mmCIF file of N, CA and C in Angstrom:
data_model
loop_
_atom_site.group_PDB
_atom_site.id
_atom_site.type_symbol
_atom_site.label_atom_id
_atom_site.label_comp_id
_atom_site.label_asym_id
_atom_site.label_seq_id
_atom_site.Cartn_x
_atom_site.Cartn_y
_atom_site.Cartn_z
ATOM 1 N N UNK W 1 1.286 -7.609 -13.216
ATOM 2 C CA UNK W 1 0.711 -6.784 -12.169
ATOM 3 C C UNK W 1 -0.587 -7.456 -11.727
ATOM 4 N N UNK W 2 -0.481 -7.476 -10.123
ATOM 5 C CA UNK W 2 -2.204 -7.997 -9.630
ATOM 6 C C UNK W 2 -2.344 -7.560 -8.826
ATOM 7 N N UNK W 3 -3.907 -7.804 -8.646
ATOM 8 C CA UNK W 3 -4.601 -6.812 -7.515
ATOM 9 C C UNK W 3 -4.932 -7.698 -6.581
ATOM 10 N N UNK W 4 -3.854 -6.919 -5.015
ATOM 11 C CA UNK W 4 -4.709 -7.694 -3.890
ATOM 12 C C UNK W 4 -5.949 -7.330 -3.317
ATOM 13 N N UNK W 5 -6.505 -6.100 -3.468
ATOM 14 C CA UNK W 5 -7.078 -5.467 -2.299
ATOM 15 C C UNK W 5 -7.851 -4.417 -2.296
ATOM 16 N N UNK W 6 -8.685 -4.156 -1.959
ATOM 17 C CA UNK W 6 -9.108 -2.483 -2.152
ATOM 18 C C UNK W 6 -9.388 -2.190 -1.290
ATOM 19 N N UNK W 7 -9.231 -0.553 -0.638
ATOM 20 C CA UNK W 7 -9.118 0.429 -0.163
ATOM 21 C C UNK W 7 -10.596 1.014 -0.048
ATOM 22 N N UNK W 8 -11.353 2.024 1.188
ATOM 23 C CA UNK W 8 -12.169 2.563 1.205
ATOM 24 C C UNK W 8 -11.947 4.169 0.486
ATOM 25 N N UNK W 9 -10.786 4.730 0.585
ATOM 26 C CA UNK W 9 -10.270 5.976 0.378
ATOM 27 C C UNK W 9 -9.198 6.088 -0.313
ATOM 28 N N UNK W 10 -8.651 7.522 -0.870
ATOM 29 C CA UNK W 10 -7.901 7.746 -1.043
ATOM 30 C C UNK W 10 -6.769 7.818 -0.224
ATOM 31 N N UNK W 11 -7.126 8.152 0.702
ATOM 32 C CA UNK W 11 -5.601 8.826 1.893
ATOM 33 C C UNK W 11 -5.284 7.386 2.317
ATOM 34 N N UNK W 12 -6.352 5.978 2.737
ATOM 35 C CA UNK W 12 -6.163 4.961 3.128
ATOM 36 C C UNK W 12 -4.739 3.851 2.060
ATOM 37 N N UNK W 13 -5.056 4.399 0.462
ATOM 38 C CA UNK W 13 -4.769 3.775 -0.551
ATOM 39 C C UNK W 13 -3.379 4.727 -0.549
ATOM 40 N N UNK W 14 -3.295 6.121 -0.341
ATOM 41 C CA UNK W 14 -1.685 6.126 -0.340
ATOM 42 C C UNK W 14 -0.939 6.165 0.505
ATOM 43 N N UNK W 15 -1.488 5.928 1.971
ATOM 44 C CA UNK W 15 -0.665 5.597 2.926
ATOM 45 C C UNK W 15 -0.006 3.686 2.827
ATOM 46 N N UNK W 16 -1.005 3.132 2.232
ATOM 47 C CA UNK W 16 -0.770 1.885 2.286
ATOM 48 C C UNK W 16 0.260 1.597 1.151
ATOM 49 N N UNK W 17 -0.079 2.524 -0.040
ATOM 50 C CA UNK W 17 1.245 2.570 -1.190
ATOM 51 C C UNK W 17 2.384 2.680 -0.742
ATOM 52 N N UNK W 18 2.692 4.232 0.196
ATOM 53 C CA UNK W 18 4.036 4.452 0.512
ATOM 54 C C UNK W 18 4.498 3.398 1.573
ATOM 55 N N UNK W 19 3.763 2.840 2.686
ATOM 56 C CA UNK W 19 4.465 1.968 3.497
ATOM 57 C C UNK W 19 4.586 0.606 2.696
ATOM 58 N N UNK W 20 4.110 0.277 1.520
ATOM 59 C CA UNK W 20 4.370 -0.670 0.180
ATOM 60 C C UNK W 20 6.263 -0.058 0.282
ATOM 61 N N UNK W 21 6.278 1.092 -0.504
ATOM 62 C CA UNK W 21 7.298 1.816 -1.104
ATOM 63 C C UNK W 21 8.329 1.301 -0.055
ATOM 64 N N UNK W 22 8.739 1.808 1.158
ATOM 65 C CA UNK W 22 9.720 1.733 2.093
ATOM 66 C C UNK W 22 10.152 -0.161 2.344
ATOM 67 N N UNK W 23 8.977 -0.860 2.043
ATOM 68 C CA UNK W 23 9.534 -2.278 1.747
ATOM 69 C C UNK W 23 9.864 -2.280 0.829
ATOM 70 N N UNK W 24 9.963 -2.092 -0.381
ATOM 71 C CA UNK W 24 10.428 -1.943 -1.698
ATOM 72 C C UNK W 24 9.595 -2.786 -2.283
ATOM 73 N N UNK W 25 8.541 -2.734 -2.330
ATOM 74 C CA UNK W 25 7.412 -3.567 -2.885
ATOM 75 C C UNK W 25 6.620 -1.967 -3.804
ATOM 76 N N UNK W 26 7.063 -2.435 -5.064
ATOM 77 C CA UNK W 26 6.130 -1.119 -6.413
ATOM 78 C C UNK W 26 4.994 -1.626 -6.505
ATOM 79 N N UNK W 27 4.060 -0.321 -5.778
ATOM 80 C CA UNK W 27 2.448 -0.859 -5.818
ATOM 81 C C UNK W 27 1.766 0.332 -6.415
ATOM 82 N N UNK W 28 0.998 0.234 -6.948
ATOM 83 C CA UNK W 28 -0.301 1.424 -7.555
ATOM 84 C C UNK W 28 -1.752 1.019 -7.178
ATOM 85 N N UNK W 29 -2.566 2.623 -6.409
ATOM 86 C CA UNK W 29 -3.461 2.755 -5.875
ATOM 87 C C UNK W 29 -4.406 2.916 -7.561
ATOM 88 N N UNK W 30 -5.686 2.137 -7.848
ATOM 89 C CA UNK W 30 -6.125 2.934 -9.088
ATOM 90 C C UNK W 30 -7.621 3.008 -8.196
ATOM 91 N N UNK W 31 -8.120 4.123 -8.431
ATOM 92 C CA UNK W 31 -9.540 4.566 -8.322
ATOM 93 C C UNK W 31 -10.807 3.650 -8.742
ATOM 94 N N UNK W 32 -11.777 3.083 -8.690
ATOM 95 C CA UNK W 32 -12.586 2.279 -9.071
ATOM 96 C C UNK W 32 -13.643 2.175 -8.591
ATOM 97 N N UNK W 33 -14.706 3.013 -9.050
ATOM 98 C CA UNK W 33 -16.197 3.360 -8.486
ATOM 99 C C UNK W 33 -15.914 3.929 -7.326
ATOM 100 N N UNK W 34 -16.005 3.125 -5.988
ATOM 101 C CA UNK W 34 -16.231 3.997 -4.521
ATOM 102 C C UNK W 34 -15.124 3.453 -3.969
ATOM 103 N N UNK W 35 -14.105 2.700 -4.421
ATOM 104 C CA UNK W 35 -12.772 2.408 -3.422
ATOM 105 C C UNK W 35 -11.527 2.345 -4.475
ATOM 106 N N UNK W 36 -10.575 2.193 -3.462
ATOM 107 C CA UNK W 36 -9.217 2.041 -4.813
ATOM 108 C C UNK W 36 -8.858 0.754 -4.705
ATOM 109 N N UNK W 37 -8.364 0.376 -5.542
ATOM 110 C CA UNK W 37 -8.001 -1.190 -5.888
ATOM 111 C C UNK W 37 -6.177 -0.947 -5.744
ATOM 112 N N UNK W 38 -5.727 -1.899 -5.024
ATOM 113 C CA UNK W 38 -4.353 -1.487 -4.960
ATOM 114 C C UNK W 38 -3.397 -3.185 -5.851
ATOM 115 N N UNK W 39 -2.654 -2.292 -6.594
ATOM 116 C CA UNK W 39 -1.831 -3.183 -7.067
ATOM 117 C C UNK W 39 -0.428 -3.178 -7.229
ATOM 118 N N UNK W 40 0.138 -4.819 -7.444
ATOM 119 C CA UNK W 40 1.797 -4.909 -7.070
ATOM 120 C C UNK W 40 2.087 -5.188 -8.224
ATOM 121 N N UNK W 41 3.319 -4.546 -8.776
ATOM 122 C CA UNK W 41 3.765 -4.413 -10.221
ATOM 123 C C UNK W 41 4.527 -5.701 -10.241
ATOM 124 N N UNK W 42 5.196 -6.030 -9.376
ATOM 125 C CA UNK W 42 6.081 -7.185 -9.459
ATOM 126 C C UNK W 42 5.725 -8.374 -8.593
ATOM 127 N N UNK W 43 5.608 -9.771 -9.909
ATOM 128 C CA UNK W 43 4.608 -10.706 -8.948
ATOM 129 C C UNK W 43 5.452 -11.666 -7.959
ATOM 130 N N UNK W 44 6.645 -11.160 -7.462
ATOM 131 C CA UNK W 44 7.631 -12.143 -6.892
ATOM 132 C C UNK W 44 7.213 -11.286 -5.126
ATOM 133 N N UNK W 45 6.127 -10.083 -4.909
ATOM 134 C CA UNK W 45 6.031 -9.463 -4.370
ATOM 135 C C UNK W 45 4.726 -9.444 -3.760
ATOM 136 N N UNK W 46 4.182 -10.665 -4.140
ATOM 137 C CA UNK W 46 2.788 -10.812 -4.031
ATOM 138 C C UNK W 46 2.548 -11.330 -2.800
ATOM 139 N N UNK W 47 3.046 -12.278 -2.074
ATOM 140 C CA UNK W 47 3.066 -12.778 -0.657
ATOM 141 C C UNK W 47 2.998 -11.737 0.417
ATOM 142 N N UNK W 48 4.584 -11.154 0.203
ATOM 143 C CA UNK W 48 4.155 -10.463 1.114
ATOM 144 C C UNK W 48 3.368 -9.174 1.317
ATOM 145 N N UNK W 49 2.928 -8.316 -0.228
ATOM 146 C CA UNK W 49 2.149 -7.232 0.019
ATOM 147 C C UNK W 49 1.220 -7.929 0.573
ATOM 148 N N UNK W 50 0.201 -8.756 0.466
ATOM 149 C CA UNK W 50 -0.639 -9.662 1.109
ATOM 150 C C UNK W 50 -1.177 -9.892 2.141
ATOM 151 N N UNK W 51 0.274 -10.494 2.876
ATOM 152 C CA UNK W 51 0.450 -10.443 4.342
ATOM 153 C C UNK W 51 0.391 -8.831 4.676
ATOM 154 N N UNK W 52 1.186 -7.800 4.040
ATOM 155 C CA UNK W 52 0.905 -6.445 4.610
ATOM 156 C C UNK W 52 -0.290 -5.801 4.333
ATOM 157 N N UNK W 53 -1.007 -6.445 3.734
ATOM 158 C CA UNK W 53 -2.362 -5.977 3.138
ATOM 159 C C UNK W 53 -3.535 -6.023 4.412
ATOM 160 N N UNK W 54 -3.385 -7.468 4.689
ATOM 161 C CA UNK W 54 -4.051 -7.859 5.829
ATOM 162 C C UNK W 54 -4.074 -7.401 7.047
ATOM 163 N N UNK W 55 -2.305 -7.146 7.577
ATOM 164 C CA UNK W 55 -2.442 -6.174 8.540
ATOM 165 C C UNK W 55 -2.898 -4.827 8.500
ATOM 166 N N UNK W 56 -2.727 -4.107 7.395
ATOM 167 C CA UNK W 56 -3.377 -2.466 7.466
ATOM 168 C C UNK W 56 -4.636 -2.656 7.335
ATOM 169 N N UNK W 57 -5.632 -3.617 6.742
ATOM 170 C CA UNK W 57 -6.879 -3.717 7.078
ATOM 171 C C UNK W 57 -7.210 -3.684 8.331
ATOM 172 N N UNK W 58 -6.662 -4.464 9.045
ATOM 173 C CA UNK W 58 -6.635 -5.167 10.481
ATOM 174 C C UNK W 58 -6.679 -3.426 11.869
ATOM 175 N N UNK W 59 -5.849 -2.688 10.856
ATOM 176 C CA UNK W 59 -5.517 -1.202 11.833
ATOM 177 C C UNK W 59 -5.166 -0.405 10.630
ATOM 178 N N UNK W 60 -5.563 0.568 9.965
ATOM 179 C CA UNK W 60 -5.071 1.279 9.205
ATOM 180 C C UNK W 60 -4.675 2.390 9.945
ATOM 181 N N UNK W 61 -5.359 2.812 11.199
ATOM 182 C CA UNK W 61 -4.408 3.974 11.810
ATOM 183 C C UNK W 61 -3.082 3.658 12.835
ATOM 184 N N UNK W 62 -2.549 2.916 12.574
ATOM 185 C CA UNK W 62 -1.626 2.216 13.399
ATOM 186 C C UNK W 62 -0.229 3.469 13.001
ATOM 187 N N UNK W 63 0.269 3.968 13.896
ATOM 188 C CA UNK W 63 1.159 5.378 13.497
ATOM 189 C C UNK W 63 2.645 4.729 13.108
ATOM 190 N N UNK W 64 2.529 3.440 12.555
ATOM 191 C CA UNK W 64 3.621 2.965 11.297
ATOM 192 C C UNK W 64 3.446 3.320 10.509
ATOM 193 N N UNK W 65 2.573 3.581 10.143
ATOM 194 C CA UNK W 65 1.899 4.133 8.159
ATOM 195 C C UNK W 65 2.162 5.487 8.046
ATOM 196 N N UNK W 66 1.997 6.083 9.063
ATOM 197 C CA UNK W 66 2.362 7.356 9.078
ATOM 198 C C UNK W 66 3.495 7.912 8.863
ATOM 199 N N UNK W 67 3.950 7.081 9.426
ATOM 200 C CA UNK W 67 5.869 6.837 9.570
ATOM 201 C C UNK W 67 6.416 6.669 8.079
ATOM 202 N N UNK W 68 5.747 5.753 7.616
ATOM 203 C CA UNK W 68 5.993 5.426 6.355
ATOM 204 C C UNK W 68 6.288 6.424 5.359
ATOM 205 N N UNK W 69 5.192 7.197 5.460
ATOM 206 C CA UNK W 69 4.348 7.938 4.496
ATOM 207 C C UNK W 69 5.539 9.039 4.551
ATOM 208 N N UNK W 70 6.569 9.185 5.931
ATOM 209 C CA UNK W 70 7.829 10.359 5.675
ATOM 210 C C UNK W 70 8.729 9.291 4.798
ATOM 211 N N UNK W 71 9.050 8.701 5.322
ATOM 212 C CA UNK W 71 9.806 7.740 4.928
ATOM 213 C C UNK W 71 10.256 7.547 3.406
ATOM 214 N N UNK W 72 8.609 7.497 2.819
ATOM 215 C CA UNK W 72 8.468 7.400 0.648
ATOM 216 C C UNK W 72 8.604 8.199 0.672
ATOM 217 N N UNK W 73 8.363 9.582 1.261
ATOM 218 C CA UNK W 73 8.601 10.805 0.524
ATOM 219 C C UNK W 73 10.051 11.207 0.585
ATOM 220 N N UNK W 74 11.135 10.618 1.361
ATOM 221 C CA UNK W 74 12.086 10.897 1.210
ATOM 222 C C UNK W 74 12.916 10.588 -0.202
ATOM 223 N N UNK W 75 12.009 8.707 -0.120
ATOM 224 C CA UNK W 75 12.676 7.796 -1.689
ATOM 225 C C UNK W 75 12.457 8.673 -2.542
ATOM 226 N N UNK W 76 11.285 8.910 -2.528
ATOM 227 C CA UNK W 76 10.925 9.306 -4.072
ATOM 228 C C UNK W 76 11.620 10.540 -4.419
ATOM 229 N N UNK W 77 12.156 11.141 -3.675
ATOM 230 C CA UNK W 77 13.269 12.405 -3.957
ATOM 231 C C UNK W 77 14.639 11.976 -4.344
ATOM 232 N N UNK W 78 14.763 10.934 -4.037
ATOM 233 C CA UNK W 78 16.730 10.297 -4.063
ATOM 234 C C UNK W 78 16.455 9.312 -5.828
#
């Protein structure tokens, strides 16, 4: 497991998890002083969370993430 990235927020860190989730990239948001540190469980997955890392920095309100965010909540029920 490694860490690309950290997050200003919470809501920032699990929107960026679940649109992780719907690529099928297993990531965990962990808390850490004033931001979350986000990490990819599987390191064959590291490129491209990366590359997706960069873009949600780039726009985190971009209404894909949002999208997303129905999207994991469907997985995580099935």
């Amino acid at each position: 497991m490694r860490a690309i990235g950290t997050l200003p927020s919470a809501e920032q860190a699990q929107l960026f998890e679940d649109f992780l989730l719907t690529l099928n990239i297993q990531a965990m948001a962990v808390q850490e002083d004033d931001a979350w540190t986000v990490w990819i469980v599987n390191e064959d997955d590291l490129d491209t969370a990366r590359e997706k890392y960069a873009e949600f920095k780039n726009n985190p309100d971009d209404e894909s993430y949002r999208k997303a965010t129905q999207f994991a909540a469907g997985l995580r029920k099935s």
